[in-house]
Amino acid sequence: MIELMVICVIWVAVAMETKKLKQNLSELEAKEKRDLENQTEDLRMNMTKLQNQNEQLRNRDKLNKILAAIISYTNFPADLFCPDGVCQTCPKDWIHFQESCYFFYNLGSPWKTWDQSRQFCQRMKSDLVVISSLEEQTFIKNTIQYYYDTHHGYWIGLQKVNNNWTWVDGSPDTLRYWNNPGSSENFAYIIQNATLTQSWIQFRNGFLVRFICEIKALIF
């Protein structure tokens, strides 16, 4: 009888200790879970903070690049490049190529004389296009449209000054992609329906055709 009582006492003690151990284990697991959740939340918050800091650094770097690009202009046309407070590489409806933006006047007649075309470009803080390489000539030739007839093209920023063909930026023409060399006329336009290096036409200022404006791109 005494042995049975001892066994019962031992069993009860073991059961209580087991229950206590289970309770302690459950509390430990719950604490570890809370700690892990807290650590995960801390990591998430730190990650979000780092991402925000990185985004701020990227924005600051972008703003510094935009500022440096703007400073490179003598008179930066903010109304063209940043009409809504957000600056773009080229103004709306202009085409970006290399370091310039190009506006191709493709409206219907009446078109414009060379002088009128240049005035139009200058009102948009630009000038008639200056073609300085075969790559630029190729880009322009591939972009202009054939219209009306084979004699109609686009004015470019090339004119005869003191009997020398000179671009509107003051540089001399070295490419000489003439279709009608030797003409006595003083202004030039480019036609689409001609070979790449024989597509410039020497003609009088009063001829009415389309034109191409060029401005330096805002590269940042």
PDB file of C-alpha atoms in Angstrom:
ATOM      1  CA  MET A   1       0.000   0.000   0.000  1.00  0.00           C
ATOM      2  CA  ILE A   2       2.785   2.335   0.973  1.00  0.00           C
ATOM      3  CA  GLU A   3       4.576   1.514  -2.270  1.00  0.00           C
ATOM      4  CA  LEU A   4       1.452   2.387  -4.247  1.00  0.00           C
ATOM      5  CA  MET A   5       1.170   5.696  -2.467  1.00  0.00           C
ATOM      6  CA  VAL A   6       4.820   6.450  -3.185  1.00  0.00           C
ATOM      7  CA  ILE A   7       4.291   5.642  -6.838  1.00  0.00           C
ATOM      8  CA  CYS A   8       1.253   7.902  -6.955  1.00  0.00           C
ATOM      9  CA  VAL A   9       3.161  10.729  -5.306  1.00  0.00           C
ATOM     10  CA  ILE A  10       6.026  10.285  -7.771  1.00  0.00           C
ATOM     11  CA  TRP A  11       3.602  10.167 -10.723  1.00  0.00           C
ATOM     12  CA  VAL A  12       1.839  13.322  -9.556  1.00  0.00           C
ATOM     13  CA  ALA A  13       5.217  15.090  -9.132  1.00  0.00           C
ATOM     14  CA  VAL A  14       6.365  13.976 -12.560  1.00  0.00           C
ATOM     15  CA  ALA A  15       3.070  15.047 -14.110  1.00  0.00           C
ATOM     16  CA  MET A  16       3.292  18.450 -12.450  1.00  0.00           C
ATOM     17  CA  GLU A  17       6.895  18.887 -13.489  1.00  0.00           C
ATOM     18  CA  THR A  18       6.033  17.818 -17.036  1.00  0.00           C
ATOM     19  CA  LYS A  19       3.179  20.305 -17.120  1.00  0.00           C
ATOM     20  CA  LYS A  20       5.479  22.985 -15.792  1.00  0.00           C
ATOM     21  CA  LEU A  21       8.102  22.123 -18.396  1.00  0.00           C
ATOM     22  CA  LYS A  22       5.505  22.236 -21.174  1.00  0.00           C
ATOM     23  CA  GLN A  23       4.247  25.590 -19.923  1.00  0.00           C
ATOM     24  CA  ASN A  24       7.799  26.935 -19.758  1.00  0.00           C
ATOM     25  CA  LEU A  25       8.486  25.589 -23.248  1.00  0.00           C
ATOM     26  CA  SER A  26       5.294  27.170 -24.569  1.00  0.00           C
ATOM     27  CA  GLU A  27       6.179  30.500 -22.971  1.00  0.00           C
ATOM     28  CA  LEU A  28       9.708  30.255 -24.374  1.00  0.00           C
ATOM     29  CA  GLU A  29       8.398  29.500 -27.838  1.00  0.00           C
ATOM     30  CA  ALA A  30       5.948  32.411 -27.596  1.00  0.00           C
ATOM     31  CA  LYS A  31       8.763  34.719 -26.448  1.00  0.00           C
ATOM     32  CA  GLU A  32      11.031  33.548 -29.282  1.00  0.00           C
ATOM     33  CA  LYS A  33       8.195  34.103 -31.752  1.00  0.00           C
ATOM     34  CA  ARG A  34       7.620  37.638 -30.419  1.00  0.00           C
ATOM     35  CA  ASP A  35      11.340  38.347 -30.520  1.00  0.00           C
ATOM     36  CA  LEU A  36      11.548  37.053 -34.095  1.00  0.00           C
ATOM     37  CA  GLU A  37       8.548  39.124 -35.121  1.00  0.00           C
ATOM     38  CA  ASN A  38      10.070  42.200 -33.489  1.00  0.00           C
ATOM     39  CA  GLN A  39      13.395  41.558 -35.198  1.00  0.00           C
ATOM     40  CA  THR A  40      11.632  41.055 -38.524  1.00  0.00           C
ATOM     41  CA  GLU A  41       9.721  44.307 -38.065  1.00  0.00           C
ATOM     42  CA  ASP A  42      12.937  46.107 -37.127  1.00  0.00           C
ATOM     43  CA  LEU A  43      14.626  44.724 -40.233  1.00  0.00           C
ATOM     44  CA  ARG A  44      11.667  45.756 -42.358  1.00  0.00           C
ATOM     45  CA  MET A  45      11.724  49.260 -40.925  1.00  0.00           C
ATOM     46  CA  ASN A  46      15.489  49.525 -41.413  1.00  0.00           C
ATOM     47  CA  MET A  47      15.152  48.260 -44.984  1.00  0.00           C
ATOM     48  CA  THR A  48      12.443  50.839 -45.707  1.00  0.00           C
ATOM     49  CA  LYS A  49      14.615  53.541 -44.160  1.00  0.00           C
ATOM     50  CA  LEU A  50      17.598  52.493 -46.290  1.00  0.00           C
ATOM     51  CA  GLN A  51      15.443  52.404 -49.418  1.00  0.00           C
ATOM     52  CA  ASN A  52      14.163  55.913 -48.670  1.00  0.00           C
ATOM     53  CA  GLN A  53      17.703  57.141 -48.083  1.00  0.00           C
ATOM     54  CA  ASN A  54      18.864  55.556 -51.334  1.00  0.00           C
ATOM     55  CA  GLU A  55      15.951  57.135 -53.193  1.00  0.00           C
ATOM     56  CA  GLN A  56      16.807  60.518 -51.705  1.00  0.00           C
ATOM     57  CA  LEU A  57      20.438  60.089 -52.747  1.00  0.00           C
ATOM     58  CA  ARG A  58      19.379  59.100 -56.273  1.00  0.00           C
ATOM     59  CA  ASN A  59      17.049  62.095 -56.489  1.00  0.00           C
ATOM     60  CA  ARG A  60      19.771  64.380 -55.175  1.00  0.00           C
ATOM     61  CA  ASP A  61      22.250  62.952 -57.667  1.00  0.00           C
ATOM     62  CA  LYS A  62      19.727  63.385 -60.497  1.00  0.00           C
ATOM     63  CA  LEU A  63      19.015  66.966 -59.441  1.00  0.00           C
ATOM     64  CA  ASN A  64      22.746  67.712 -59.343  1.00  0.00           C
ATOM     65  CA  LYS A  65      23.134  66.285 -62.844  1.00  0.00           C
ATOM     66  CA  ILE A  66      20.153  68.298 -64.114  1.00  0.00           C
ATOM     67  CA  LEU A  67      21.578  71.442 -62.509  1.00  0.00           C
ATOM     68  CA  ALA A  68      24.993  70.821 -64.093  1.00  0.00           C
ATOM     69  CA  ALA A  69      23.321  70.306 -67.484  1.00  0.00           C
ATOM     70  CA  ILE A  70      21.241  73.481 -67.092  1.00  0.00           C
ATOM     71  CA  ILE A  71      24.308  75.533 -66.157  1.00  0.00           C
ATOM     72  CA  SER A  72      25.958  74.482 -69.426  1.00  0.00           C
ATOM     73  CA  TYR A  73      23.363  76.582 -71.345  1.00  0.00           C
ATOM     74  CA  THR A  74      23.962  80.295 -71.828  1.00  0.00           C
ATOM     75  CA  ASN A  75      20.229  80.943 -71.497  1.00  0.00           C
ATOM     76  CA  PHE A  76      18.391  77.795 -70.468  1.00  0.00           C
ATOM     77  CA  PRO A  77      14.866  77.620 -72.048  1.00  0.00           C
ATOM     78  CA  ALA A  78      13.039  76.196 -69.035  1.00  0.00           C
ATOM     79  CA  ASP A  79       9.666  76.685 -70.710  1.00  0.00           C
ATOM     80  CA  LEU A  80      10.728  74.230 -73.427  1.00  0.00           C
ATOM     81  CA  PHE A  81      12.493  71.562 -71.374  1.00  0.00           C
ATOM     82  CA  CYS A  82      10.601  71.805 -68.066  1.00  0.00           C
ATOM     83  CA  PRO A  83       7.071  73.009 -68.925  1.00  0.00           C
ATOM     84  CA  ASP A  84       5.417  71.260 -65.950  1.00  0.00           C
ATOM     85  CA  GLY A  85       8.335  71.444 -63.544  1.00  0.00           C
ATOM     86  CA  VAL A  86       9.664  68.094 -64.758  1.00  0.00           C
ATOM     87  CA  CYS A  87      12.679  68.400 -67.039  1.00  0.00           C
ATOM     88  CA  GLN A  88      13.040  66.180 -70.101  1.00  0.00           C
ATOM     89  CA  THR A  89      15.956  65.495 -72.435  1.00  0.00           C
ATOM     90  CA  CYS A  90      14.094  67.125 -75.334  1.00  0.00           C
ATOM     91  CA  PRO A  91      11.055  69.394 -75.573  1.00  0.00           C
ATOM     92  CA  LYS A  92       7.716  67.863 -76.517  1.00  0.00           C
ATOM     93  CA  ASP A  93       7.451  66.901 -80.205  1.00  0.00           C
ATOM     94  CA  TRP A  94      11.230  67.123 -80.666  1.00  0.00           C
ATOM     95  CA  ILE A  95      13.402  64.117 -81.579  1.00  0.00           C
ATOM     96  CA  HIS A  96      16.550  63.257 -79.642  1.00  0.00           C
ATOM     97  CA  PHE A  97      19.685  62.207 -81.525  1.00  0.00           C
ATOM     98  CA  GLN A  98      23.147  62.095 -79.948  1.00  0.00           C
ATOM     99  CA  GLU A  99      23.575  65.425 -78.115  1.00  0.00           C
ATOM    100  CA  SER A 100      20.838  67.428 -79.858  1.00  0.00           C
ATOM    101  CA  CYS A 101      17.073  67.711 -80.167  1.00  0.00           C
ATOM    102  CA  TYR A 102      15.457  68.253 -83.578  1.00  0.00           C
ATOM    103  CA  PHE A 103      12.134  69.739 -84.588  1.00  0.00           C
ATOM    104  CA  PHE A 104      10.924  68.757 -88.061  1.00  0.00           C
ATOM    105  CA  TYR A 105       8.325  71.186 -89.357  1.00  0.00           C
ATOM    106  CA  ASN A 106       5.924  68.875 -91.195  1.00  0.00           C
ATOM    107  CA  LEU A 107       2.828  71.054 -91.429  1.00  0.00           C
ATOM    108  CA  GLY A 108       1.065  71.700 -94.707  1.00  0.00           C
ATOM    109  CA  SER A 109       1.424  74.808 -96.853  1.00  0.00           C
ATOM    110  CA  PRO A 110       1.958  77.679 -96.727  1.00  0.00           C
ATOM    111  CA  TRP A 111       5.542  76.823 -95.812  1.00  0.00           C
ATOM    112  CA  LYS A 112       8.302  79.315 -95.003  1.00  0.00           C
ATOM    113  CA  THR A 113      11.291  81.089 -96.502  1.00  0.00           C
ATOM    114  CA  TRP A 114      14.761  80.491 -95.069  1.00  0.00           C
ATOM    115  CA  ASP A 115      14.575  83.717 -93.038  1.00  0.00           C
ATOM    116  CA  GLN A 116      11.078  82.912 -91.762  1.00  0.00           C
ATOM    117  CA  SER A 117      12.152  79.394 -90.841  1.00  0.00           C
ATOM    118  CA  ARG A 118      15.135  80.664 -88.873  1.00  0.00           C
ATOM    119  CA  GLN A 119      12.957  83.186 -87.049  1.00  0.00           C
ATOM    120  CA  PHE A 120      10.532  80.386 -86.147  1.00  0.00           C
ATOM    121  CA  CYS A 121      13.407  78.312 -84.697  1.00  0.00           C
ATOM    122  CA  GLN A 122      14.821  81.277 -82.788  1.00  0.00           C
ATOM    123  CA  ARG A 123      11.450  81.955 -81.190  1.00  0.00           C
ATOM    124  CA  MET A 124      11.764  78.429 -79.781  1.00  0.00           C
ATOM    125  CA  LYS A 125      15.249  79.272 -78.405  1.00  0.00           C
ATOM    126  CA  SER A 126      16.884  77.146 -81.126  1.00  0.00           C
ATOM    127  CA  ASP A 127      18.216  77.663 -84.657  1.00  0.00           C
ATOM    128  CA  LEU A 128      18.138  75.998 -88.046  1.00  0.00           C
ATOM    129  CA  VAL A 129      19.938  72.662 -87.993  1.00  0.00           C
ATOM    130  CA  VAL A 130      23.726  72.499 -88.340  1.00  0.00           C
ATOM    131  CA  ILE A 131      24.823  69.211 -89.925  1.00  0.00           C
ATOM    132  CA  SER A 132      28.345  68.364 -88.837  1.00  0.00           C
ATOM    133  CA  SER A 133      28.807  64.660 -89.590  1.00  0.00           C
ATOM    134  CA  LEU A 134      27.713  61.840 -91.877  1.00  0.00           C
ATOM    135  CA  GLU A 135      25.888  60.239 -88.919  1.00  0.00           C
ATOM    136  CA  GLU A 136      23.823  63.378 -88.378  1.00  0.00           C
ATOM    137  CA  GLN A 137      23.181  63.678 -92.120  1.00  0.00           C
ATOM    138  CA  THR A 138      21.980  60.050 -92.153  1.00  0.00           C
ATOM    139  CA  PHE A 139      19.644  60.655 -89.195  1.00  0.00           C
ATOM    140  CA  ILE A 140      18.130  63.759 -90.804  1.00  0.00           C
ATOM    141  CA  LYS A 141      17.853  62.195 -94.237  1.00  0.00           C
ATOM    142  CA  ASN A 142      16.037  59.177 -92.752  1.00  0.00           C
ATOM    143  CA  THR A 143      13.653  61.386 -90.753  1.00  0.00           C
ATOM    144  CA  ILE A 144      12.500  63.970 -93.291  1.00  0.00           C
ATOM    145  CA  GLN A 145       9.482  63.203 -95.465  1.00  0.00           C
ATOM    146  CA  TYR A 146       8.991  63.334 -99.198  1.00  0.00           C
ATOM    147  CA  TYR A 147       6.189  65.796 -99.947  1.00  0.00           C
ATOM    148  CA  TYR A 148       4.659  67.775-102.817  1.00  0.00           C
ATOM    149  CA  ASP A 149       7.381  67.044-105.417  1.00  0.00           C
ATOM    150  CA  THR A 150      11.084  66.245-105.812  1.00  0.00           C
ATOM    151  CA  HIS A 151      12.058  69.923-105.519  1.00  0.00           C
ATOM    152  CA  HIS A 152      10.577  70.448-102.045  1.00  0.00           C
ATOM    153  CA  GLY A 153      12.597  69.716 -98.938  1.00  0.00           C
ATOM    154  CA  TYR A 154      13.613  71.225 -95.572  1.00  0.00           C
ATOM    155  CA  TRP A 155      15.667  74.348 -94.953  1.00  0.00           C
ATOM    156  CA  ILE A 156      18.920  73.742 -93.067  1.00  0.00           C
ATOM    157  CA  GLY A 157      21.086  76.315 -91.310  1.00  0.00           C
ATOM    158  CA  LEU A 158      23.490  76.830 -94.199  1.00  0.00           C
ATOM    159  CA  GLN A 159      23.970  80.062 -96.149  1.00  0.00           C
ATOM    160  CA  LYS A 160      26.601  81.732 -98.256  1.00  0.00           C
ATOM    161  CA  VAL A 161      28.539  84.416 -96.372  1.00  0.00           C
ATOM    162  CA  ASN A 162      31.226  86.352 -98.273  1.00  0.00           C
ATOM    163  CA  ASN A 163      30.900  83.709-100.954  1.00  0.00           C
ATOM    164  CA  ASN A 164      31.653  80.906 -98.448  1.00  0.00           C
ATOM    165  CA  TRP A 165      29.080  78.362 -97.302  1.00  0.00           C
ATOM    166  CA  THR A 166      28.705  78.930 -93.564  1.00  0.00           C
ATOM    167  CA  TRP A 167      26.473  77.367 -90.903  1.00  0.00           C
ATOM    168  CA  VAL A 168      24.353  79.517 -88.610  1.00  0.00           C
ATOM    169  CA  ASP A 169      26.732  78.794 -85.711  1.00  0.00           C
ATOM    170  CA  GLY A 170      29.540  80.420 -87.702  1.00  0.00           C
ATOM    171  CA  SER A 171      31.362  77.233 -88.677  1.00  0.00           C
ATOM    172  CA  PRO A 172      32.346  76.613 -92.321  1.00  0.00           C
ATOM    173  CA  ASP A 173      30.759  73.758 -94.237  1.00  0.00           C
ATOM    174  CA  THR A 174      33.197  70.894 -94.830  1.00  0.00           C
ATOM    175  CA  LEU A 175      30.768  68.182 -95.914  1.00  0.00           C
ATOM    176  CA  ARG A 176      29.478  69.682 -99.177  1.00  0.00           C
ATOM    177  CA  TYR A 177      26.669  67.172 -99.756  1.00  0.00           C
ATOM    178  CA  TRP A 178      25.449  69.157-102.760  1.00  0.00           C
ATOM    179  CA  ASN A 179      22.921  68.018-105.308  1.00  0.00           C
ATOM    180  CA  ASN A 180      23.469  71.087-107.503  1.00  0.00           C
ATOM    181  CA  PRO A 181      27.023  72.351-106.853  1.00  0.00           C
ATOM    182  CA  GLY A 182      28.082  75.570-108.516  1.00  0.00           C
ATOM    183  CA  SER A 183      24.712  77.287-108.241  1.00  0.00           C
ATOM    184  CA  SER A 184      24.677  81.054-107.727  1.00  0.00           C
ATOM    185  CA  GLU A 185      22.018  80.815-104.967  1.00  0.00           C
ATOM    186  CA  ASN A 186      22.845  81.631-101.324  1.00  0.00           C
ATOM    187  CA  PHE A 187      20.740  79.319 -99.127  1.00  0.00           C
ATOM    188  CA  ALA A 188      20.406  75.559 -98.694  1.00  0.00           C
ATOM    189  CA  TYR A 189      17.768  72.940 -98.016  1.00  0.00           C
ATOM    190  CA  ILE A 190      17.832  69.141 -97.941  1.00  0.00           C
ATOM    191  CA  ILE A 191      15.596  66.865-100.034  1.00  0.00           C
ATOM    192  CA  GLN A 192      14.492  63.343 -99.228  1.00  0.00           C
ATOM    193  CA  ASN A 193      14.415  61.947-102.770  1.00  0.00           C
ATOM    194  CA  ALA A 194      18.195  61.967-103.394  1.00  0.00           C
ATOM    195  CA  THR A 195      21.316  60.028-102.441  1.00  0.00           C
ATOM    196  CA  LEU A 196      22.665  60.520 -98.937  1.00  0.00           C
ATOM    197  CA  THR A 197      25.670  62.662 -99.838  1.00  0.00           C
ATOM    198  CA  GLN A 198      24.042  64.538-102.743  1.00  0.00           C
ATOM    199  CA  SER A 199      20.870  65.847-101.137  1.00  0.00           C
ATOM    200  CA  TRP A 200      21.525  69.537-100.403  1.00  0.00           C
ATOM    201  CA  ILE A 201      19.975  72.062-102.770  1.00  0.00           C
ATOM    202  CA  GLN A 202      21.322  75.595-103.261  1.00  0.00           C
ATOM    203  CA  PHE A 203      18.367  77.932-103.727  1.00  0.00           C
ATOM    204  CA  ARG A 204      17.001  81.428-103.138  1.00  0.00           C
ATOM    205  CA  ASN A 205      15.766  82.581 -99.744  1.00  0.00           C
ATOM    206  CA  GLY A 206      12.211  83.281-100.944  1.00  0.00           C
ATOM    207  CA  PHE A 207      11.387  79.633-101.777  1.00  0.00           C
ATOM    208  CA  LEU A 208       8.690  78.225 -99.471  1.00  0.00           C
ATOM    209  CA  VAL A 209       9.486  74.815 -97.956  1.00  0.00           C
ATOM    210  CA  ARG A 210       9.583  73.055 -94.599  1.00  0.00           C
ATOM    211  CA  PHE A 211      12.534  73.303 -92.201  1.00  0.00           C
ATOM    212  CA  ILE A 212      14.440  71.688 -89.305  1.00  0.00           C
ATOM    213  CA  CYS A 213      15.300  73.329 -85.962  1.00  0.00           C
ATOM    214  CA  GLU A 214      18.045  72.088 -83.617  1.00  0.00           C
ATOM    215  CA  ILE A 215      18.790  72.729 -79.942  1.00  0.00           C
ATOM    216  CA  LYS A 216      21.262  71.156 -77.536  1.00  0.00           C
ATOM    217  CA  ALA A 217      19.695  68.283 -75.603  1.00  0.00           C
ATOM    218  CA  LEU A 218      19.398  68.412 -71.815  1.00  0.00           C
ATOM    219  CA  ILE A 219      21.536  65.393 -71.014  1.00  0.00           C
ATOM    220  CA  PHE A 220      21.627  64.385 -67.338  1.00  0.00           C
TER     221      PHE A 220
END
